Short mmCIF file of C-alpha atoms (C1' of nucleotides) in Angstrom, two decimals:
data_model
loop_
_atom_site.label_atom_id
_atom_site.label_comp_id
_atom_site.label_asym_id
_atom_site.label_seq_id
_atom_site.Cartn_x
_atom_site.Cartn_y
_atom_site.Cartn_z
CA UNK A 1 0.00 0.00 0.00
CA UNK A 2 3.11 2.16 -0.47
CA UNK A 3 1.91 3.92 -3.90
CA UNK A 4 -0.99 5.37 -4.95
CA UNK A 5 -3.68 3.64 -6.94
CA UNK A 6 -3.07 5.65 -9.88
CA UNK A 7 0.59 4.80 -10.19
CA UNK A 8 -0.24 1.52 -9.32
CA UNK A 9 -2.02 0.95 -12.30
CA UNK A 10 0.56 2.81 -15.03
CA UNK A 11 2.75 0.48 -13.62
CA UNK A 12 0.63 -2.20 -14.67
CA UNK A 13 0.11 -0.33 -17.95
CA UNK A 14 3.52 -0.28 -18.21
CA UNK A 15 4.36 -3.61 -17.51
CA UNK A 16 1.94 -4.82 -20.13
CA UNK A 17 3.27 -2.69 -22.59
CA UNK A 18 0.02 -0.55 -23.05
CA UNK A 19 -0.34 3.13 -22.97
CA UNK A 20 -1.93 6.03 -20.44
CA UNK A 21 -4.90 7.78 -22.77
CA UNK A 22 -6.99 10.92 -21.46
CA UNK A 23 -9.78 8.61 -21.90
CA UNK A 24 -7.95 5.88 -19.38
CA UNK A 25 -7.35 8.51 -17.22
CA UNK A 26 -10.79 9.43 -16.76
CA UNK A 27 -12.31 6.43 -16.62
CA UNK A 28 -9.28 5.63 -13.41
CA UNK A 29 -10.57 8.93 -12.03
CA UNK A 30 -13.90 7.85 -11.63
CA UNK A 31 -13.33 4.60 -10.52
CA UNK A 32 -11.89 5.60 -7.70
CA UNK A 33 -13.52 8.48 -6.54
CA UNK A 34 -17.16 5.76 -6.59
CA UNK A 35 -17.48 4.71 -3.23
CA UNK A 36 -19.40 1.69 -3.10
CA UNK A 37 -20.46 -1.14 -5.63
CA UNK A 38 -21.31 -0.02 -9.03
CA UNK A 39 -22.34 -1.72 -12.35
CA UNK A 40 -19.84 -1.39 -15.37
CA UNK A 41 -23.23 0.97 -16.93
CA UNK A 42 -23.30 3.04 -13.57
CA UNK A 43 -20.10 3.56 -14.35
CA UNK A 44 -20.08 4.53 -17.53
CA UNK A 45 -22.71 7.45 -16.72
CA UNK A 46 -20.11 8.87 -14.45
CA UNK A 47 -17.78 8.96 -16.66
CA UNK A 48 -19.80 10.48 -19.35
CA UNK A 49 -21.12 12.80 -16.77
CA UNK A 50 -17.37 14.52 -17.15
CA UNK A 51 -16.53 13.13 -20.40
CA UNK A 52 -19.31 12.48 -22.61
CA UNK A 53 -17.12 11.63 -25.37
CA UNK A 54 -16.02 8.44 -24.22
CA UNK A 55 -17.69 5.54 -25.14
CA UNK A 56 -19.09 2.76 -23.12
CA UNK A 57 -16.72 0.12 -25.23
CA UNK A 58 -13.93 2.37 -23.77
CA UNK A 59 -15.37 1.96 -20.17
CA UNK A 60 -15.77 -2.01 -20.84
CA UNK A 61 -12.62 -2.33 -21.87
CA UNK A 62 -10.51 -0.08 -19.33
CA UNK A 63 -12.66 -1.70 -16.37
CA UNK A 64 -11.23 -5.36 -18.05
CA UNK A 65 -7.90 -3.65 -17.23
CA UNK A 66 -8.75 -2.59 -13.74
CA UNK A 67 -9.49 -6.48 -13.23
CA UNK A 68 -6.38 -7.65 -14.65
CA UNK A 69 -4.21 -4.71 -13.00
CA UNK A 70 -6.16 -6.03 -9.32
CA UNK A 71 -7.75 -1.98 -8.62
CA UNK A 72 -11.12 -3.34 -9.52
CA UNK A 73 -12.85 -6.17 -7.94
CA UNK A 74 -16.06 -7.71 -9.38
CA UNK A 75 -19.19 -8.99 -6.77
CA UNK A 76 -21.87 -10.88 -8.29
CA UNK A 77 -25.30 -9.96 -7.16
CA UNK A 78 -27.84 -12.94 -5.64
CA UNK A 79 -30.21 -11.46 -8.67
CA UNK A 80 -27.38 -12.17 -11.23
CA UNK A 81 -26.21 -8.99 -11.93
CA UNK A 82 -22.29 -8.07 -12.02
CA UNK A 83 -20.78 -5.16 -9.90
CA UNK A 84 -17.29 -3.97 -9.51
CA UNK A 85 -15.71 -2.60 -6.10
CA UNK A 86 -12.61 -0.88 -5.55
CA UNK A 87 -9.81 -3.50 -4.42
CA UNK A 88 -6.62 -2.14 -4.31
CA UNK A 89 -5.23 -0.49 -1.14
CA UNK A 90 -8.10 -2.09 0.87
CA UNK A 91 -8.06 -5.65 2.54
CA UNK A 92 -9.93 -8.41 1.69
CA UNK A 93 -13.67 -8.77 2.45
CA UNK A 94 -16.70 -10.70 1.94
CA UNK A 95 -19.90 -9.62 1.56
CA UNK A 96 -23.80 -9.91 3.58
CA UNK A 97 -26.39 -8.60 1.95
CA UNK A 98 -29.95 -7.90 2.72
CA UNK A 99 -32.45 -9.49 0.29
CA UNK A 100 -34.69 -7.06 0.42
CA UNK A 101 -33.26 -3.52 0.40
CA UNK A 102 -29.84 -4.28 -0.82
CA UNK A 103 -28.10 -3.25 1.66
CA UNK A 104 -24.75 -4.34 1.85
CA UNK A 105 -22.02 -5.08 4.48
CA UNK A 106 -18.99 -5.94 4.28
CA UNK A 107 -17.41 -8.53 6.33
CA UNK A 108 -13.98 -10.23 7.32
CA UNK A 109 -13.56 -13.15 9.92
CA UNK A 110 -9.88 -14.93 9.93
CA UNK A 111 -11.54 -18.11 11.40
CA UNK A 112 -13.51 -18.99 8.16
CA UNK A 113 -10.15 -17.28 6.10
CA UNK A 114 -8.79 -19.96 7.89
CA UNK A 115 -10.34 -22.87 8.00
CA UNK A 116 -11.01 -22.26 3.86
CA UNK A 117 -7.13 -22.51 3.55
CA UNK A 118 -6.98 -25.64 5.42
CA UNK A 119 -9.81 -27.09 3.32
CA UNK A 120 -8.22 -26.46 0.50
CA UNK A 121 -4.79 -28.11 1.65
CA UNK A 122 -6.59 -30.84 2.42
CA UNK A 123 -8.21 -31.49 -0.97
CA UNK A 124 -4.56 -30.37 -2.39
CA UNK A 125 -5.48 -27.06 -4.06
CA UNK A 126 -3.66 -23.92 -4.09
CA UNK A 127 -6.21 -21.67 -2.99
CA UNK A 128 -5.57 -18.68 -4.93
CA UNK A 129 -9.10 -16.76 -4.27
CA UNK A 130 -12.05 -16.96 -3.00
CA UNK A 131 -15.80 -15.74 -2.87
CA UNK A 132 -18.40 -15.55 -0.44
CA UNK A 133 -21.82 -14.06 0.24
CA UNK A 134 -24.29 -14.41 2.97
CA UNK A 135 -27.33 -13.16 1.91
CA UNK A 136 -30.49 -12.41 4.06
CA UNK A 137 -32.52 -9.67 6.07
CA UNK A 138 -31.30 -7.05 7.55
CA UNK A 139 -32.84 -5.93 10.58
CA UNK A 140 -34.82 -3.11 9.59
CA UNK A 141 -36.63 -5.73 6.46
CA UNK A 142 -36.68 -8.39 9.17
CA UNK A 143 -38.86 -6.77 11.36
CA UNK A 144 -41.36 -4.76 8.66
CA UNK A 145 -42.80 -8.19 8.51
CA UNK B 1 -35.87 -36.50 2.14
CA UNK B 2 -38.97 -38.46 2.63
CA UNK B 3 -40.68 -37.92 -0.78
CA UNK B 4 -39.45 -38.59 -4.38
CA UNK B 5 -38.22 -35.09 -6.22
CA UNK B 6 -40.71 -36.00 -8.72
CA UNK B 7 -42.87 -35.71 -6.17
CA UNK B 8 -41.79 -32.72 -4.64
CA UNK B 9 -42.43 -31.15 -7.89
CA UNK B 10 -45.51 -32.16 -8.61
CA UNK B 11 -46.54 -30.67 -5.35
CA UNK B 12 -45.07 -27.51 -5.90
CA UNK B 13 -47.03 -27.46 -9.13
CA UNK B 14 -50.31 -27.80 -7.23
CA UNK B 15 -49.49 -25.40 -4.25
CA UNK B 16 -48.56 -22.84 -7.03
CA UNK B 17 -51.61 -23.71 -9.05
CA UNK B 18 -50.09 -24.68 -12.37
CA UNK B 19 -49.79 -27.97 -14.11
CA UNK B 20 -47.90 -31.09 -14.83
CA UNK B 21 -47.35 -31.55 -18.64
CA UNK B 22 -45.32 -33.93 -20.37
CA UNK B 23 -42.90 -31.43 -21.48
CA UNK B 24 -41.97 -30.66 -18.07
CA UNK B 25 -42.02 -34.06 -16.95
CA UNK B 26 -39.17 -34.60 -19.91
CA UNK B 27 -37.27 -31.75 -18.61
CA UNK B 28 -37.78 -32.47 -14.74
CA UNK B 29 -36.69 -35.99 -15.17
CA UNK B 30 -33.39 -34.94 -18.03
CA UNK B 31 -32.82 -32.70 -14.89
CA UNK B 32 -32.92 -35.13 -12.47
CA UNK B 33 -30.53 -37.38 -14.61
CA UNK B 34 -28.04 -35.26 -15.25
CA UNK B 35 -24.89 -35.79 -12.46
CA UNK B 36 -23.03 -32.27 -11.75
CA UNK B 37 -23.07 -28.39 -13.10
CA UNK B 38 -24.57 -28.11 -16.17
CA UNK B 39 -25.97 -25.09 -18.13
CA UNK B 40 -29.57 -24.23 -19.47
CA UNK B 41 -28.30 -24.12 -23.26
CA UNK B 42 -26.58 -28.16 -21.92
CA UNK B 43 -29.74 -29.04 -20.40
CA UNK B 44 -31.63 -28.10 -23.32
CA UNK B 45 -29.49 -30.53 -25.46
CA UNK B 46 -29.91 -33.14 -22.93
CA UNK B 47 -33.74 -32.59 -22.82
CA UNK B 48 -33.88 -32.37 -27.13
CA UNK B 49 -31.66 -35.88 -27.10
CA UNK B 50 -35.09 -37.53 -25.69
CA UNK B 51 -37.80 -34.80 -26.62
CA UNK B 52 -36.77 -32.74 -30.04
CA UNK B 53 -40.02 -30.98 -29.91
CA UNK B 54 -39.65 -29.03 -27.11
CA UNK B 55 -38.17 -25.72 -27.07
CA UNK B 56 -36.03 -23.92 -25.41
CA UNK B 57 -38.36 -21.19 -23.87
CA UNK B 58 -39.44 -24.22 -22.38
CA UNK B 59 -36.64 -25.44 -20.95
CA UNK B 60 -35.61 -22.09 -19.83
CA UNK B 61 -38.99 -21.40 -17.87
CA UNK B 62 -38.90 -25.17 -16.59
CA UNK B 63 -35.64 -24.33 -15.26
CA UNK B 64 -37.12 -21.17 -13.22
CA UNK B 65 -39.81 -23.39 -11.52
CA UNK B 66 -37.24 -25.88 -10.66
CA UNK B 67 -35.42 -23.58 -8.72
CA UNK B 68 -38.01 -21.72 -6.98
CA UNK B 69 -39.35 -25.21 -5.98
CA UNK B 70 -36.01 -25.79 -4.79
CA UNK B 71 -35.29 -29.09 -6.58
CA UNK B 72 -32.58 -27.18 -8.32
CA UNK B 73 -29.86 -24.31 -7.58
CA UNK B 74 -27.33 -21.91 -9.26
CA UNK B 75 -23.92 -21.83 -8.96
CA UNK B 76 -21.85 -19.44 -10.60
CA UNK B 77 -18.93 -19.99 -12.08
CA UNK B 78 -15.23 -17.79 -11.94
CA UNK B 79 -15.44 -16.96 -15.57
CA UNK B 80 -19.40 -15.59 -14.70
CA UNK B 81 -21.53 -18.09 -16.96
CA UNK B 82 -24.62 -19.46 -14.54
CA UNK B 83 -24.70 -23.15 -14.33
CA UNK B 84 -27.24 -25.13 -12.59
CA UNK B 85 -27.35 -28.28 -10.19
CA UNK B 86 -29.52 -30.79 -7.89
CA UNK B 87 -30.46 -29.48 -4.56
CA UNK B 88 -33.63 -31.53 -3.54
CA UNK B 89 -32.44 -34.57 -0.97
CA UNK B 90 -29.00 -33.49 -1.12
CA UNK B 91 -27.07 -31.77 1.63
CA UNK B 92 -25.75 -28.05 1.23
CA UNK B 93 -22.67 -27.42 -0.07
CA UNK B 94 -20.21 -24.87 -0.87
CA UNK B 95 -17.59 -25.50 -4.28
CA UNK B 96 -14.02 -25.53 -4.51
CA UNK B 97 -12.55 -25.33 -8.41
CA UNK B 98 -10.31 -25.44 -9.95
CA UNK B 99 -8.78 -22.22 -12.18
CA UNK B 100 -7.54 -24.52 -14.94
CA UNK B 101 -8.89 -27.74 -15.69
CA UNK B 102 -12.65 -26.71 -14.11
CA UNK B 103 -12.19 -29.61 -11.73
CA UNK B 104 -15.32 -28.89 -8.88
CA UNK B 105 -15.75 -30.23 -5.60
CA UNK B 106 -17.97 -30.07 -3.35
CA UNK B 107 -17.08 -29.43 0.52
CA UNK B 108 -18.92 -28.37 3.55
CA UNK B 109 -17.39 -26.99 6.79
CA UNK B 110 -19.58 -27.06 10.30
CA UNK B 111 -16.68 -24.74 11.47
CA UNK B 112 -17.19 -22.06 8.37
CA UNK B 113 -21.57 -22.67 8.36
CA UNK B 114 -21.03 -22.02 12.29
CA UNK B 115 -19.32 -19.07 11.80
CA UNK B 116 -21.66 -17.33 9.12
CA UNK B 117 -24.55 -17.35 11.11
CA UNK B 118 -22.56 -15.98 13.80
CA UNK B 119 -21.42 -13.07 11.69
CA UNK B 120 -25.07 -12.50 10.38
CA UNK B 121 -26.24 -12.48 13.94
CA UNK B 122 -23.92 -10.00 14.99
CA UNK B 123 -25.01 -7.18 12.18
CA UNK B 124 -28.30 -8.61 13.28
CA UNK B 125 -29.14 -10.08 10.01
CA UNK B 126 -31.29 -13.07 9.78
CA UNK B 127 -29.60 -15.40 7.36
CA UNK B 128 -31.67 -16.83 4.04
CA UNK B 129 -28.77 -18.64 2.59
CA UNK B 130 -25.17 -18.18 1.44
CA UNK B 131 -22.45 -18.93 -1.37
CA UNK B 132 -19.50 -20.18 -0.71
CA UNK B 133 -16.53 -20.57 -3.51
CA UNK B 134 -12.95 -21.34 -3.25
CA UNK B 135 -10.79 -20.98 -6.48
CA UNK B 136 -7.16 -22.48 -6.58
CA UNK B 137 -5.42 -25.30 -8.13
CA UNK B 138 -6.16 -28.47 -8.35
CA UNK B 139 -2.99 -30.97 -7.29
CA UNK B 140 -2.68 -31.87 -11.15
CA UNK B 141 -2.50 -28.70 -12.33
CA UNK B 142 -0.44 -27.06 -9.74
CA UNK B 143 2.24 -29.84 -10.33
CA UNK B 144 1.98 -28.60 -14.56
CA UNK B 145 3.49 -25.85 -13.64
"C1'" DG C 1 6.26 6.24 -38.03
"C1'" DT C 2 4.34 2.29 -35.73
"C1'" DG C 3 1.60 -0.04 -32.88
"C1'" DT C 4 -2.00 1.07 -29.60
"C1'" DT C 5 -6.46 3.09 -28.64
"C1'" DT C 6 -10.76 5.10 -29.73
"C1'" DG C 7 -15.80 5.62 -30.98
"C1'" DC C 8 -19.20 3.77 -33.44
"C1'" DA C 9 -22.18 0.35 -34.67
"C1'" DA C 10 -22.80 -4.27 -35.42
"C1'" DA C 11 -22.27 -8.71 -33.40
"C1'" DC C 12 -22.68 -11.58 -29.45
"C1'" DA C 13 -24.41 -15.02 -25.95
"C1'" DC C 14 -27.79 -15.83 -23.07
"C1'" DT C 15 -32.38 -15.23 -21.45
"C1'" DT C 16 -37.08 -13.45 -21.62
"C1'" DT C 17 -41.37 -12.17 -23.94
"C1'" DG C 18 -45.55 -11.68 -27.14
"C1'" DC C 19 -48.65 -14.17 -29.32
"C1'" DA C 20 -51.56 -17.50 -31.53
"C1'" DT C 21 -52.43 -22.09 -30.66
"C1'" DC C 22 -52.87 -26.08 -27.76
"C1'" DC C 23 -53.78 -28.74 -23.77
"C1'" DA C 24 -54.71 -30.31 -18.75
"C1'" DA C 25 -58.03 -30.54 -15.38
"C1'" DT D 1 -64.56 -24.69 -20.80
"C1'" DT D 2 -60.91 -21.97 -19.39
"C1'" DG D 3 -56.78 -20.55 -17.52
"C1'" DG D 4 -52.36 -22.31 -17.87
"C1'" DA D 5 -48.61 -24.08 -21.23
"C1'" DT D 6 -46.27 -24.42 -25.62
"C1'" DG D 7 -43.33 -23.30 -29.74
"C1'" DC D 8 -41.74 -20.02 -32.44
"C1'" DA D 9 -39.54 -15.97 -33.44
"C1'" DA D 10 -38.65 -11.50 -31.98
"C1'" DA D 11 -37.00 -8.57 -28.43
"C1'" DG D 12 -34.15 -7.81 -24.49
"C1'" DT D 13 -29.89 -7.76 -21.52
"C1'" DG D 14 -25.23 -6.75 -20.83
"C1'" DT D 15 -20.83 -7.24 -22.96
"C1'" DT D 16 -17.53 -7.77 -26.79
"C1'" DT D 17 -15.66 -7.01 -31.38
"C1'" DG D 18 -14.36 -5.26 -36.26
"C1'" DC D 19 -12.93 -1.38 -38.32
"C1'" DA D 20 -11.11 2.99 -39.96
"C1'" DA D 21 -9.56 7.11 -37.96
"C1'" DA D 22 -6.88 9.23 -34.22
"C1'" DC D 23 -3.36 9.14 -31.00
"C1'" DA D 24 0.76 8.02 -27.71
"C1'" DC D 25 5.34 7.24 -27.54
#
DNA sequence: GTGTTTGCAAACACTTTGCATCCAA
DNA sequence: TTGGATGCAAAGTGTTTGCAAACAC
């Protein structure tokens, strides 16, 4: 966590051999000042929103990059739906949502971190990442029943 | 587990109010036949193999009922294509897969299931149900390398 | 200059829908 | 008889791609 996100990823752009565009730059920009998770079309309004020249292909294609670079993180929805989260600079985390409202919170807890490393050992995987969502109702849906 | 999943369907049907038909029977049954993760589009092959006439709208909505009856459930894959499995009579389970080969298994963890509802009872969240998936390498393809 | 990147629109894969017809109860 | 079910084809989603022009280095 010793350089910023944005020289994280020209370092990555570097690496790969690509190039920094305005366009890139932007999109970046944007990514990281969303808080939150975000679909790649949410996304591409708030880019537009400052640079309506870019097109969403653009935005597809730099958010692939985010992926590959590891700034960008994708979550996918109980309903199906793909969002991306910010991932770089920020530990790990899981997620619990609410069914209902959305809501969403995100969690940690080293003994399941744990004990998913030692399953994996004992099935004789690498474990190189992992996924997991605990969905259900929050209090405030739970109890407008 | 004391009733067939046949069964089980057929009594979903009749709580919901809709009806048993033989092209649902076909597709129940391919469904029911069909060992591991499969997708709709492989399902609907399966289902044509026996049953040409039906189509695939068919298959698809079949598919739906299955899983809100609960005979059947999603899983989602790293690479973010939806496949779909057995879940009537068989215990829950998270997956563990493998990044190269596509190698699943199945594991489940009293320590990790323990642990969840803990967590979800802490944000005071009432827990519905959860996804759990570990990606690595399996021991054949770590040893490729 | 040369290879990368862009915007556009068309292509894509997968899933859902509208509709006229057909069928189960 | 009547509301649900079907097949077909068309319409949606959300994402990717081909291409000629524009750009970064």
């Amino acid at each position: 966590m010793s350089i910023s996100a944005e020289q994280f990823f020209l370092n990555y752009l570097e690496e790969t051999g690509l190039n920094m565009t305005p366009q890139r730059m932007s999109i970046v920009q944007t990514f990281l000042e969303t808080e939150g998770h975000f679909s790649a079309d949410r996304l591409c309004e708030l880019v537009r929103e400052k640079a309506p020249e870019i097109g969403q292909a653009t935005v597809y294609r730099t958010l692939k990059l985010l992926i590959e670079s590891g700034l960008a993180d994708t979550i996918d929805g109980p309903d199906g739906g793909v969002l991306y989260e910010r991932a770089y600079g920020r530990a790990h985390h899981d997620h619990l949502m609410c069914l209902k409202c959305k809501r969403k919170v995100e969690i940690f807890d080293p003994v399941i971190e744990e004990r998913q490393e030692q399953i994996a050992r004992e099935h004789g995987f690498t474990l190189t990442r992992h996924r997991m969502y605990l969905y259900g109702l929050c209090p405030d849906c739970a109890s407008d029943d």
